[in-house]
Steps between C-alpha positions, in 0.01 A plus 500: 500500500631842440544700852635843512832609575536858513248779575457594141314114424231655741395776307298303293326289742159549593584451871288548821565806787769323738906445480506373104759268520254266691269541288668416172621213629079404571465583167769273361375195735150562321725441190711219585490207261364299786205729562246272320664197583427598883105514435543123519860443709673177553784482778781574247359844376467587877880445534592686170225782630748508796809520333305798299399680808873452671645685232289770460505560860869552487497717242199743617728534805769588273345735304308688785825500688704648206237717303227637763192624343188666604202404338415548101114354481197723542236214633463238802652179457254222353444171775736267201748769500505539915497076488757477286695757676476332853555154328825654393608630810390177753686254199186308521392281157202371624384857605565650135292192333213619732523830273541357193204270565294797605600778279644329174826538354594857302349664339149370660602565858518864455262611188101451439448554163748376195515516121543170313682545133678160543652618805356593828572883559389668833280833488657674797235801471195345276221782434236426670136635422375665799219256669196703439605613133264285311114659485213266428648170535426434851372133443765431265730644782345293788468164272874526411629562843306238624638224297861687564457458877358189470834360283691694758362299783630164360039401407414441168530746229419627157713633179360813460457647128397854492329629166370805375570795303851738474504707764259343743713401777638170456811517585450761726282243719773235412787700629313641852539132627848573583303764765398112699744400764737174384438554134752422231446580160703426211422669157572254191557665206360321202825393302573352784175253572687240331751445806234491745556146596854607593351803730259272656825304607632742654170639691393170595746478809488839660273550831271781317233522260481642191313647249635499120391797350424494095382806385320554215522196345388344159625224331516341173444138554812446301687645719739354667445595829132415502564162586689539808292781615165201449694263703522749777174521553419136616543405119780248561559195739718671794333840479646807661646518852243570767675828615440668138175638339472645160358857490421683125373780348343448129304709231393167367272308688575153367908671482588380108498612204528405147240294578353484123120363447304297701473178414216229560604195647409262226586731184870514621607274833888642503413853426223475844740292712743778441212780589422293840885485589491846438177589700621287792815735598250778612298236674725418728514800719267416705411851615490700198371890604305733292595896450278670234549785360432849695210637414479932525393461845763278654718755290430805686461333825874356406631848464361626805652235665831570412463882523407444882225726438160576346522653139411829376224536204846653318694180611221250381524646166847484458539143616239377243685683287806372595363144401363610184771314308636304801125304618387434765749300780662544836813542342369809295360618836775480697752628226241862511517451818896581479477749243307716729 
């Protein structure tokens, strides 16, 4: 693992409030080789976890001995990076396995939400909607959270599919998840649906629960990654891990395209297999949540909302002209909203 070894290695370290030689050591134990390893030990990774922890005791008391330094981070110390701290400083294996086991391995001990591109990037700051940004969707809200807390509390669950036109709110609702205490979230992007089975690997043995987050998707049956993506939801023998739920946002209620005519079962059998296998993707979400389009109503009362305030005569006027070209949506809304 790569531990620092002058101040300047520091710098770039997104390190808690505290002496921050400690603390990058925590961080490199959360990085160790053996870190996932330890989420199922056997006696001989306990002895090279001591070795590990021997070593970088002796040199954190080198460094803070030779190079004193006050402290560089701006916020409290996380409970994995305070573990792995003390872990470190008692030389005690079993101790930092209790961390791992309850916190992950780096980077999923420290971070909530992640992008997935092939690799697994932390979001240190995601943006975050506010929790009451969304106007009008209150059931689609309460439905939503519901199944989120329900995932989140180890019962049964459902993938969620949330459909409806631009600008409604979909990923809006998607994202304001992240608000619910012990969430993970990991946003897929589409070219990379086709290594999903490799992601679900790698999520299956951490102590959280996620939700993969695939926003607005369509597919072309021909594409590659709509295959993997089916098997994800319950389409294949093993199925996903228990700890992950699939969470998207589509324009397309049945999410394809290209889909061509419809054909009648007994004029052409391959061309309506196809058309089922295609129709069955959607149907496996088993939660799939409406948002229609704003009408001028929800409009106005969308601006309002935003503004913080009722509107002027003036100001009602100008926001309907303000969607003139734009329609009707919350996004519209909240974009006069800022122009004002």
């Amino acid at each position: 693992m790569d531990l620092p070894k002058n101040p300047l290695d520091l710098i770039y370290l997104d390190l808690p409030q505290g002496e921050p030689w400690g603390y990058a050591m925590a961080h490199g134990l959360l990085k160790a080789p053996w870190a996932w390893r330890a989420l199922r030990p056997t006696p001989g990774l306990l002895d090279i976890i001591q070795q590990d922890l021997e070593a970088h005791f002796l040199e954190l008391e080198r460094l803070r001995q030779e190079v004193p330094l006050g402290s560089l981070g701006e916020r409290p110390p996380s409970p994995p990076e305070e573990g792995a701290l003390e872990a470190l400083l008692k030389r005690d294996p079993e101790a930092m396995v209790r961390v791992l086991k309850a916190h992950g391995p780096w980077p999923y001990a420290l971070y909530r939400a992640f992008r997935f591109d092939g690799e697994v990037r932390p979001l240190s700051q995601p943006r975050l909607p506010r929790e009451d940004e969304l106007v009008g969707y209150e059931d689609q809200l309460r439905a939503l959270r519901e199944n989120a807390r329900r995932f989140l509390e180890g019962k049964p669950a459902l993938h969620t599919l949330l459909y409806g036109a631009r600008g409604t709110g979909k990923s809006t609702a998607a994202k304001s998840l992240l608000h619910l205490e012990g969430v993970r979230m990991v946003e897929v992007e589409l070219r990379a649906l086709g290594q999903l089975e490799g992601l679900l690997e790698t999520l299956a043995p951490l102590p959280h629960r996620f939700f993969l987050f695939l926003d607005d998707l369509s597919l072309d049956p021909r594409d590659e990654a709509f295959h993997p993506l089916k098997a994800l939801l319950e389409g294949s023998l093993e199925g996903p891990p228990e700890n992950v739920l699939l969470l998207a946002t589509s324009n397309r209620r049945h999410l394809v395209r290209h889909q061509g005519e419809n054909p009648l079962p007994g004029a052409d059998p391959a061309s309506w297999d196809e058309l089922q296998d295609t129709l069955a993707l959607a149907e496996r979400f088993g939660l799939v949540l409406t948002f229609p389009p704003f009408d001028k109503a929800l409009y106005l009362k969308a601006v309002t909302h935003h503004l913080g305030r009722p509107l002027t005569e003036e100001e009602e006027r100008e926001a309907l002209r303000f969607a003139l070209n734009r329609g009707f949506s919350g996004r519209v809304a909240r974009q006069f909203a800022l122009s004002r």
